[in-house]
CSV table of C-alpha atoms and ligand atoms in Angstrom, one decimal:
chain,number,residue,atom,x,y,z
A,2,UNK,CA,81.9,57.8,109.4
A,3,UNK,CA,81.1,59.1,106.0
A,4,UNK,CA,81.7,62.8,105.3
A,5,UNK,CA,80.5,65.5,102.9
A,6,UNK,CA,83.2,64.5,100.6
A,7,UNK,CA,81.7,61.0,100.4
A,8,UNK,CA,78.6,62.5,98.9
A,9,UNK,CA,80.7,63.1,95.7
A,10,UNK,CA,80.3,59.4,95.1
A,11,UNK,CA,77.3,58.2,93.2
A,12,UNK,CA,75.7,55.9,94.3
A,13,UNK,CA,76.7,56.8,97.9
A,14,UNK,CA,79.2,54.3,99.4
A,15,UNK,CA,77.8,51.6,101.6
A,16,UNK,CA,79.4,51.3,105.1
A,17,UNK,CA,80.9,48.0,104.0
A,18,UNK,CA,82.5,49.6,101.0
A,19,UNK,CA,83.8,52.4,103.2
A,20,UNK,CA,85.3,50.0,105.8
A,21,UNK,CA,86.9,47.9,103.2
A,22,UNK,CA,88.6,50.8,101.4
A,23,UNK,CA,89.6,52.4,104.7
A,24,UNK,CA,91.4,49.2,105.8
A,25,UNK,CA,93.0,49.0,102.4
A,26,UNK,CA,94.4,52.5,102.9
A,27,UNK,CA,95.7,51.4,106.3
A,28,UNK,CA,97.5,48.5,104.7
A,29,UNK,CA,98.9,50.7,101.9
A,30,UNK,CA,100.5,53.2,104.3
A,31,UNK,CA,101.2,50.9,107.2
A,32,UNK,CA,104.9,50.9,106.7
A,33,UNK,CA,105.0,54.7,106.7
A,34,UNK,CA,102.7,55.0,109.7
A,35,UNK,CA,104.7,52.4,111.7
A,36,UNK,CA,107.9,54.2,110.9
A,37,UNK,CA,106.5,57.5,112.1
A,38,UNK,CA,104.6,56.0,115.0
A,39,UNK,CA,101.4,57.7,113.9
A,40,UNK,CA,98.0,56.4,112.8
A,41,UNK,CA,98.4,58.0,109.4
A,42,UNK,CA,101.4,58.1,107.1
A,43,UNK,CA,100.9,61.9,106.6
A,44,UNK,CA,104.2,63.6,107.1
A,45,UNK,CA,104.2,67.4,107.4
A,46,UNK,CA,107.0,69.0,105.4
A,47,UNK,CA,108.9,71.4,107.7
A,48,UNK,CA,108.4,75.0,106.6
A,49,UNK,CA,110.7,77.7,108.0
A,50,UNK,CA,108.8,80.2,110.2
A,51,UNK,CA,105.6,78.3,109.7
A,52,UNK,CA,106.4,74.9,111.3
A,53,UNK,CA,106.6,75.9,114.9
A,54,UNK,CA,105.0,74.5,118.1
A,55,UNK,CA,101.4,75.3,117.2
A,56,UNK,CA,101.2,73.8,113.7
A,57,UNK,CA,103.5,70.9,114.5
A,58,UNK,CA,101.5,69.9,117.6
A,59,UNK,CA,98.2,70.3,115.8
A,60,UNK,CA,99.4,68.0,113.0
A,61,UNK,CA,100.6,65.4,115.5
A,62,UNK,CA,97.5,65.6,117.6
A,63,UNK,CA,95.4,65.0,114.5
A,64,UNK,CA,97.3,61.8,113.7
A,65,UNK,CA,99.8,63.1,111.2
A,66,UNK,CA,103.5,63.6,111.9
A,67,UNK,CA,104.5,67.3,112.5
A,68,UNK,CA,108.0,68.4,111.9
A,69,UNK,CA,109.6,71.5,113.5
A,70,UNK,CA,111.6,73.6,111.0
A,71,UNK,CA,114.8,74.6,112.7
A,72,UNK,CA,115.9,76.8,109.8
A,73,UNK,CA,118.5,79.2,111.1
A,74,UNK,CA,117.6,78.8,114.8
A,75,UNK,CA,120.4,78.7,117.4
A,76,UNK,CA,120.6,75.5,119.5
A,77,UNK,CA,119.1,77.0,122.6
A,78,UNK,CA,116.2,78.4,120.6
A,79,UNK,CA,115.6,74.9,119.1
A,80,UNK,CA,115.6,73.3,122.5
A,81,UNK,CA,113.0,75.8,123.6
A,82,UNK,CA,110.8,75.1,120.6
A,83,UNK,CA,111.0,71.3,121.1
A,84,UNK,CA,110.0,71.7,124.8
A,85,UNK,CA,107.2,74.0,123.9
A,86,UNK,CA,105.9,71.6,121.2
A,87,UNK,CA,106.1,68.7,123.7
A,88,UNK,CA,104.0,70.7,126.1
A,89,UNK,CA,101.2,70.8,123.4
A,90,UNK,CA,101.4,67.2,122.3
A,91,UNK,CA,102.3,63.8,123.6
A,92,UNK,CA,102.4,62.3,120.1
A,93,UNK,CA,105.5,61.8,118.0
A,94,UNK,CA,107.0,64.7,116.0
A,95,UNK,CA,110.3,65.4,114.3
A,96,UNK,CA,112.8,68.2,113.7
A,97,UNK,CA,114.1,69.3,110.3
A,98,UNK,CA,117.7,70.5,110.3
A,99,UNK,CA,119.4,72.2,107.4
A,100,UNK,CA,122.7,70.5,106.8
A,101,UNK,CA,124.6,73.7,106.0
A,102,UNK,CA,123.7,75.1,109.4
A,103,UNK,CA,127.1,75.9,111.0
A,104,UNK,CA,126.0,74.4,114.3
A,105,UNK,CA,124.6,71.2,112.8
A,106,UNK,CA,126.3,68.9,115.3
A,107,UNK,CA,125.0,70.9,118.3
A,108,UNK,CA,121.5,70.9,116.8
A,109,UNK,CA,121.6,67.1,116.4
A,110,UNK,CA,122.6,66.9,120.1
A,111,UNK,CA,119.8,69.2,121.1
A,112,UNK,CA,117.3,66.8,119.4
A,113,UNK,CA,118.9,63.8,121.1
A,114,UNK,CA,118.9,65.4,124.5
A,115,UNK,CA,115.2,66.1,124.0
A,116,UNK,CA,114.6,62.6,122.9
A,117,UNK,CA,113.2,63.6,119.5
A,118,UNK,CA,112.6,60.3,117.7
A,119,UNK,CA,113.0,61.5,114.0
A,120,UNK,CA,115.5,64.0,112.6
A,121,UNK,CA,115.1,65.1,109.0
A,122,UNK,CA,118.3,66.3,107.4
A,123,UNK,CA,117.5,68.6,104.6
A,124,UNK,CA,119.4,70.9,102.1
A,125,UNK,CA,121.9,68.6,100.5
A,126,UNK,CA,123.7,65.3,101.3
A,127,UNK,CA,124.2,65.3,105.1
A,128,UNK,CA,127.6,64.7,106.6
A,129,UNK,CA,128.1,61.0,107.7
A,130,UNK,CA,129.1,62.2,111.1
A,131,UNK,CA,125.7,63.9,111.6
A,132,UNK,CA,123.8,60.7,110.5
A,133,UNK,CA,125.9,58.5,112.8
A,134,UNK,CA,125.5,60.8,115.8
A,135,UNK,CA,121.8,61.0,115.3
A,136,UNK,CA,121.5,57.2,115.0
A,137,UNK,CA,123.9,56.4,117.8
A,138,UNK,CA,121.8,58.7,120.0
A,139,UNK,CA,118.7,56.7,119.2
A,140,UNK,CA,117.0,58.9,116.6
A,141,UNK,CA,115.8,57.8,113.2
A,142,UNK,CA,117.2,59.8,110.3
A,143,UNK,CA,115.2,60.9,107.2
A,144,UNK,CA,117.1,62.2,104.2
A,145,UNK,CA,116.1,63.8,100.9
A,146,UNK,CA,116.9,61.9,97.7
A,147,UNK,CA,116.8,64.0,94.5
A,148,UNK,CA,117.9,61.1,92.3
A,149,UNK,CA,118.3,57.3,92.5
A,150,UNK,CA,122.1,57.3,92.9
A,151,UNK,CA,121.7,59.7,95.8
A,152,UNK,CA,119.0,57.6,97.4
A,153,UNK,CA,121.3,54.6,97.3
A,154,UNK,CA,124.2,56.6,98.7
A,155,UNK,CA,122.0,57.9,101.6
A,156,UNK,CA,120.9,54.4,102.4
A,157,UNK,CA,124.5,53.3,102.5
A,158,UNK,CA,125.3,56.2,104.8
A,159,UNK,CA,122.6,54.9,107.2
A,160,UNK,CA,119.5,57.0,106.7
A,161,UNK,CA,116.3,55.1,107.9
A,162,UNK,CA,113.9,56.7,105.4
A,163,UNK,CA,113.8,58.9,102.4
A,164,UNK,CA,111.7,61.8,101.1
A,165,UNK,CA,111.6,62.3,97.3
A,166,UNK,CA,110.4,65.8,96.6
A,167,UNK,CA,109.2,66.9,93.1
A,168,UNK,CA,109.7,70.3,91.6
A,169,UNK,CA,106.0,71.0,92.1
A,170,UNK,CA,106.8,71.6,95.8
A,171,UNK,CA,106.9,74.9,97.6
A,172,UNK,CA,110.2,76.4,98.8
A,173,UNK,CA,113.6,75.2,97.6
A,174,UNK,CA,113.2,72.7,94.8
A,175,UNK,CA,115.0,70.3,92.5
A,176,UNK,CA,114.4,70.2,88.8
A,177,UNK,CA,112.4,67.0,88.4
A,178,UNK,CA,108.7,66.5,88.9
A,179,UNK,CA,107.4,63.9,91.4
A,180,UNK,CA,105.7,62.0,88.6
A,181,UNK,CA,109.2,61.2,87.2
A,182,UNK,CA,111.1,60.9,90.5
A,183,UNK,CA,108.6,58.4,91.7
A,184,UNK,CA,109.1,56.2,88.6
A,185,UNK,CA,112.9,56.6,88.9
A,186,UNK,CA,113.2,55.8,92.6
A,187,UNK,CA,110.2,53.9,94.0
A,188,UNK,CA,110.6,50.6,92.0
A,189,UNK,CA,114.2,50.4,93.1
A,190,UNK,CA,114.2,51.2,96.8
A,191,UNK,CA,112.6,48.6,99.1
A,192,UNK,CA,114.8,48.5,102.1
A,193,UNK,CA,113.7,51.8,103.6
A,194,UNK,CA,110.4,53.6,103.6
A,195,UNK,CA,110.1,56.3,100.9
A,196,UNK,CA,107.8,59.3,101.4
A,197,UNK,CA,106.7,61.3,98.4
A,198,UNK,CA,106.4,65.1,98.4
A,199,UNK,CA,105.6,67.9,96.0
A,200,UNK,CA,102.3,68.8,94.5
A,201,UNK,CA,100.2,66.6,96.8
A,202,UNK,CA,97.0,68.4,97.5
A,203,UNK,CA,94.5,65.5,97.7
A,204,UNK,CA,94.2,62.1,99.1
A,205,UNK,CA,93.5,60.5,95.7
A,206,UNK,CA,97.0,61.5,94.5
A,207,UNK,CA,98.6,60.1,97.6
A,208,UNK,CA,96.8,56.7,97.0
A,209,UNK,CA,98.4,56.5,93.5
A,210,UNK,CA,101.9,57.0,95.0
A,211,UNK,CA,101.2,54.5,97.8
A,212,UNK,CA,100.2,52.0,95.1
A,213,UNK,CA,103.5,52.6,93.4
A,214,UNK,CA,105.3,51.7,96.6
A,215,UNK,CA,105.5,54.9,98.6
A,216,UNK,CA,105.3,54.5,102.3
A,217,UNK,CA,103.4,57.8,102.8
A,218,UNK,CA,103.1,61.4,101.7
A,219,UNK,CA,104.7,64.6,102.8
A,220,UNK,CA,102.6,67.7,102.6
A,221,UNK,CA,103.7,71.3,103.0
A,222,UNK,CA,101.6,73.8,101.2
A,223,UNK,CA,98.4,72.1,102.2
A,224,UNK,CA,99.2,72.8,105.9
A,225,UNK,CA,100.8,76.3,105.6
A,226,UNK,CA,97.5,78.1,105.7
A,227,UNK,CA,95.8,75.9,108.3
A,228,UNK,CA,93.9,77.6,111.1
A,229,UNK,CA,96.6,76.6,113.6
A,230,UNK,CA,99.4,78.0,111.4
A,231,UNK,CA,100.9,81.2,112.9
A,232,UNK,CA,101.4,82.6,109.4
A,233,UNK,CA,100.0,86.1,109.0
A,234,UNK,CA,96.4,86.5,107.8
A,235,UNK,CA,97.7,88.1,104.5
A,236,UNK,CA,99.9,85.0,103.9
A,237,UNK,CA,96.9,82.7,104.3
A,238,UNK,CA,94.7,84.9,102.1
A,239,UNK,CA,97.4,84.8,99.4
A,240,UNK,CA,97.3,80.9,99.6
A,241,UNK,CA,93.5,80.8,99.4
A,242,UNK,CA,93.5,83.3,96.4
A,243,UNK,CA,96.3,81.6,94.4
A,244,UNK,CA,95.9,79.1,91.6
A,245,UNK,CA,98.5,76.4,90.7
A,246,UNK,CA,100.0,78.6,88.0
A,247,UNK,CA,100.7,81.4,90.4
A,248,UNK,CA,103.3,79.3,92.3
A,249,UNK,CA,106.2,79.9,90.0
A,250,UNK,CA,110.0,79.3,90.2
A,251,UNK,CA,112.6,82.0,90.8
A,252,UNK,CA,113.9,83.5,87.5
A,253,UNK,CA,117.6,83.4,86.7
A,254,UNK,CA,118.8,86.0,84.2
A,255,UNK,CA,122.4,84.9,83.6
A,256,UNK,CA,123.9,81.5,83.9
A,257,UNK,CA,127.1,83.1,85.3
A,258,UNK,CA,125.1,84.1,88.3
A,259,UNK,CA,123.1,81.1,89.5
A,260,UNK,CA,119.9,81.6,91.4
A,261,UNK,CA,118.7,79.0,93.9
A,262,UNK,CA,115.4,77.6,92.5
A,263,UNK,CA,112.6,78.5,94.8
A,264,UNK,CA,108.8,78.1,94.2
A,265,UNK,CA,106.7,80.9,95.5
A,266,UNK,CA,103.6,82.8,94.6
A,267,UNK,CA,104.5,85.4,91.9
A,268,UNK,CA,104.4,88.9,93.3
A,269,UNK,CA,106.1,92.3,93.2
A,270,UNK,CA,109.2,90.9,95.0
A,271,UNK,CA,109.7,88.4,92.2
A,272,UNK,CA,109.5,91.1,89.6
A,273,UNK,CA,111.9,93.4,91.5
A,274,UNK,CA,114.3,90.4,91.8
A,275,UNK,CA,114.5,90.2,88.0
A,276,UNK,CA,115.2,94.0,87.7
A,277,UNK,CA,117.8,93.6,90.6
A,278,UNK,CA,119.6,90.9,88.7
A,279,UNK,CA,119.6,93.0,85.5
A,280,UNK,CA,121.1,95.9,87.5
A,281,UNK,CA,123.8,93.8,89.2
A,282,UNK,CA,124.8,92.2,85.9
A,283,UNK,CA,125.0,95.6,84.2
A,284,UNK,CA,127.3,96.8,87.1
A,285,UNK,CA,129.4,93.7,86.8
A,286,UNK,CA,129.8,94.2,83.0
A,287,UNK,CA,130.8,97.8,83.6
A,288,UNK,CA,133.5,96.6,85.9
A,289,UNK,CA,131.9,98.2,89.0
A,290,UNK,CA,131.4,94.8,90.8
A,291,UNK,CA,133.6,91.7,91.0
A,292,UNK,CA,131.9,88.4,90.1
A,293,UNK,CA,131.9,87.3,93.7
A,294,UNK,CA,130.3,90.6,94.9
A,295,UNK,CA,127.7,90.4,92.1
A,296,UNK,CA,126.8,86.9,93.1
A,297,UNK,CA,126.5,88.0,96.8
A,298,UNK,CA,124.3,90.9,95.8
A,299,UNK,CA,122.0,88.6,94.0
A,300,UNK,CA,121.8,86.1,96.8
A,301,UNK,CA,121.2,88.8,99.5
A,302,UNK,CA,118.1,90.0,97.7
A,303,UNK,CA,115.9,87.5,99.4
A,304,UNK,CA,117.5,87.6,102.9
A,305,UNK,CA,114.7,87.6,105.4
A,306,UNK,CA,112.0,87.6,102.7
A,307,UNK,CA,110.2,84.4,103.9
A,308,UNK,CA,109.9,85.9,107.4
A,309,UNK,CA,108.6,89.1,106.0
A,310,UNK,CA,105.8,87.2,104.2
A,311,UNK,CA,105.0,84.7,106.9
A,312,UNK,CA,105.3,86.8,110.0
A,313,UNK,CA,104.9,90.4,108.9
A,314,UNK,CA,102.3,89.6,106.2
A,315,UNK,CA,104.2,91.5,103.4
A,316,UNK,CA,103.0,89.3,100.6
A,317,UNK,CA,103.9,91.8,97.9
A,318,UNK,CA,107.6,92.1,98.6
A,319,UNK,CA,108.2,89.0,100.8
A,320,UNK,CA,108.7,85.5,99.6
A,321,UNK,CA,105.4,83.7,99.7
A,322,UNK,CA,106.8,80.2,99.2
A,323,UNK,CA,104.1,77.8,98.0
A,324,UNK,CA,103.8,74.7,95.9
A,325,UNK,CA,101.6,74.2,92.9
A,326,UNK,CA,99.1,72.5,95.2
A,327,UNK,CA,98.3,75.9,96.5
A,328,UNK,CA,95.4,75.9,94.0
A,329,UNK,CA,93.8,73.2,96.1
A,330,UNK,CA,93.9,75.4,99.2
A,331,UNK,CA,90.3,76.8,99.1
A,332,UNK,CA,89.9,78.0,102.6
A,333,UNK,CA,91.6,78.3,106.0
A,334,UNK,CA,90.8,75.0,107.6
A,335,UNK,CA,91.7,73.4,111.0
A,336,UNK,CA,94.5,70.8,110.6
A,337,UNK,CA,92.2,68.0,111.7
A,338,UNK,CA,89.8,68.8,108.9
A,339,UNK,CA,92.6,68.9,106.3
A,340,UNK,CA,93.7,65.5,107.4
A,341,UNK,CA,90.2,64.1,107.5
A,342,UNK,CA,89.6,65.4,104.0
A,343,UNK,CA,92.8,63.8,102.7
A,344,UNK,CA,91.8,60.5,104.2
A,345,UNK,CA,88.2,60.7,102.8
A,346,UNK,CA,89.5,61.5,99.4
A,347,UNK,CA,91.9,58.5,99.6
A,348,UNK,CA,89.1,56.2,100.7
A,349,UNK,CA,86.8,57.4,97.9
A,350,UNK,CA,89.5,56.9,95.3
A,351,UNK,CA,89.9,53.3,96.5
A,352,UNK,CA,86.1,52.7,96.5
A,353,UNK,CA,86.0,54.0,92.9
A,354,UNK,CA,88.8,51.7,92.0
A,355,UNK,CA,87.1,48.7,93.6
A,356,UNK,CA,83.8,49.6,91.7
A,357,UNK,CA,85.7,49.8,88.4
A,358,UNK,CA,87.3,46.4,89.1
A,359,UNK,CA,83.9,44.9,90.1
A,360,UNK,CA,82.3,46.2,87.0
A,361,UNK,CA,85.1,44.7,84.8
A,362,UNK,CA,84.7,41.4,86.5
B,26,FMN,C1,106.5,78.2,103.1
B,26,FMN,C2,107.4,77.0,102.9
B,26,FMN,C3,108.6,76.9,103.6
B,26,FMN,C4,109.4,75.8,103.5
B,26,FMN,N1,110.6,75.7,104.3
B,26,FMN,C5,111.3,74.5,104.2
B,26,FMN,C6,112.4,74.3,105.1
B,26,FMN,O1,112.7,75.2,105.9
B,26,FMN,N2,113.0,73.1,105.1
B,26,FMN,C7,112.7,72.1,104.2
B,26,FMN,O2,113.3,71.0,104.3
B,26,FMN,N3,111.6,72.3,103.4
B,26,FMN,C8,110.9,73.4,103.4
B,26,FMN,N4,109.8,73.5,102.6
B,26,FMN,C9,109.3,72.4,101.8
B,26,FMN,C10,108.3,71.5,102.6
B,26,FMN,O3,108.9,70.9,103.7
B,26,FMN,C11,107.7,70.4,101.8
B,26,FMN,O4,108.6,69.4,101.4
B,26,FMN,C12,107.0,70.9,100.5
B,26,FMN,O5,106.2,72.0,100.9
B,26,FMN,C13,106.2,69.7,99.9
B,26,FMN,O6,105.6,70.1,98.7
B,26,FMN,P1,104.1,70.9,98.7
B,26,FMN,O7,104.4,72.3,99.0
B,26,FMN,O8,103.7,70.7,97.3
B,26,FMN,O9,103.2,70.2,99.7
B,26,FMN,C14,109.0,74.7,102.6
B,26,FMN,C15,107.8,74.8,101.9
B,26,FMN,C16,107.0,75.9,102.0
B,26,FMN,C17,105.7,76.0,101.3
């Protein structure tokens, strides 16, 4: 079925062209789709407070792969969220666990008890024991590789798939763009599927990474403001309003006091954070604070800030984590529409490519 997006192509695609490009897309992402057990290799990035039962099940029901963000949840709370998600979908979905969670082992066990097929271990190199426990329990493990050496190490440790996430992404980020990470990692890793993340807002961009060898794409920002997302109306409006350049990284004033790099929509909270750091550094220099206490004061500034933005709708003082692809969020759309648009854009990119090649020949 051709969509409104298809009308951007001139002349309009024939149904034969459409079918041919559609089946090429299926081939390009087949490895990723098979790994996830979904029709499409569209992996949803877990987003704390946002990726709960409603959004996760909507993504899986629409043919993508939803992932619950465990964040700081306690094991019992995670068990409840998994059960509630399963009540809303019979399709596969995963759970994202943060490796520094003090109850990581218990959380892995909760996933295994609930027969979650895929566990994403985020936030640093995961402990071998957690990878082994997850795999012995029958789950597939997905890890994050911020560099080629770490990708290789994770594969040796037993992960079944990797995500490489560029600095364009929303939330906690690494320093390197996806354009560069993809070139550094994709040509060298063939034995496990690699999903690309960070800055993906359209299907055409996904196609270019699939052609470089990616197995699929991970999208966060694109889904955060979906109709089914429980995020506060203000949070969704901030996404619709923002341009790419509004999604900036946290500012660090003094290298003695490191700030965790986070990409979020610039707001009053971000400006106050800079003033807060200046004040803490001044008190440290005056001898009123130890270095450790100064660092803690800086780190505590954002405690609870994502929840304030997502749940309470305080988009001025809270942390409105978003990637640069936020500029491509033009309205609040149902998840199924977002996925359909991504697929149409990918198919059109492939039709354009085919036409260029036919013209050359
Ligand atoms: C609001 C928000 C919260 C996020 N929370 C998490 C998280 O809890 N765990 C995680 O691994 N990644 C988290 N991420 C990153 C996403 O899972 C995903 O990798 C990222 O959004 C992909 O880049 P994109 O935003 O350009 O699509 C978050 C991203 C956003 C926008």
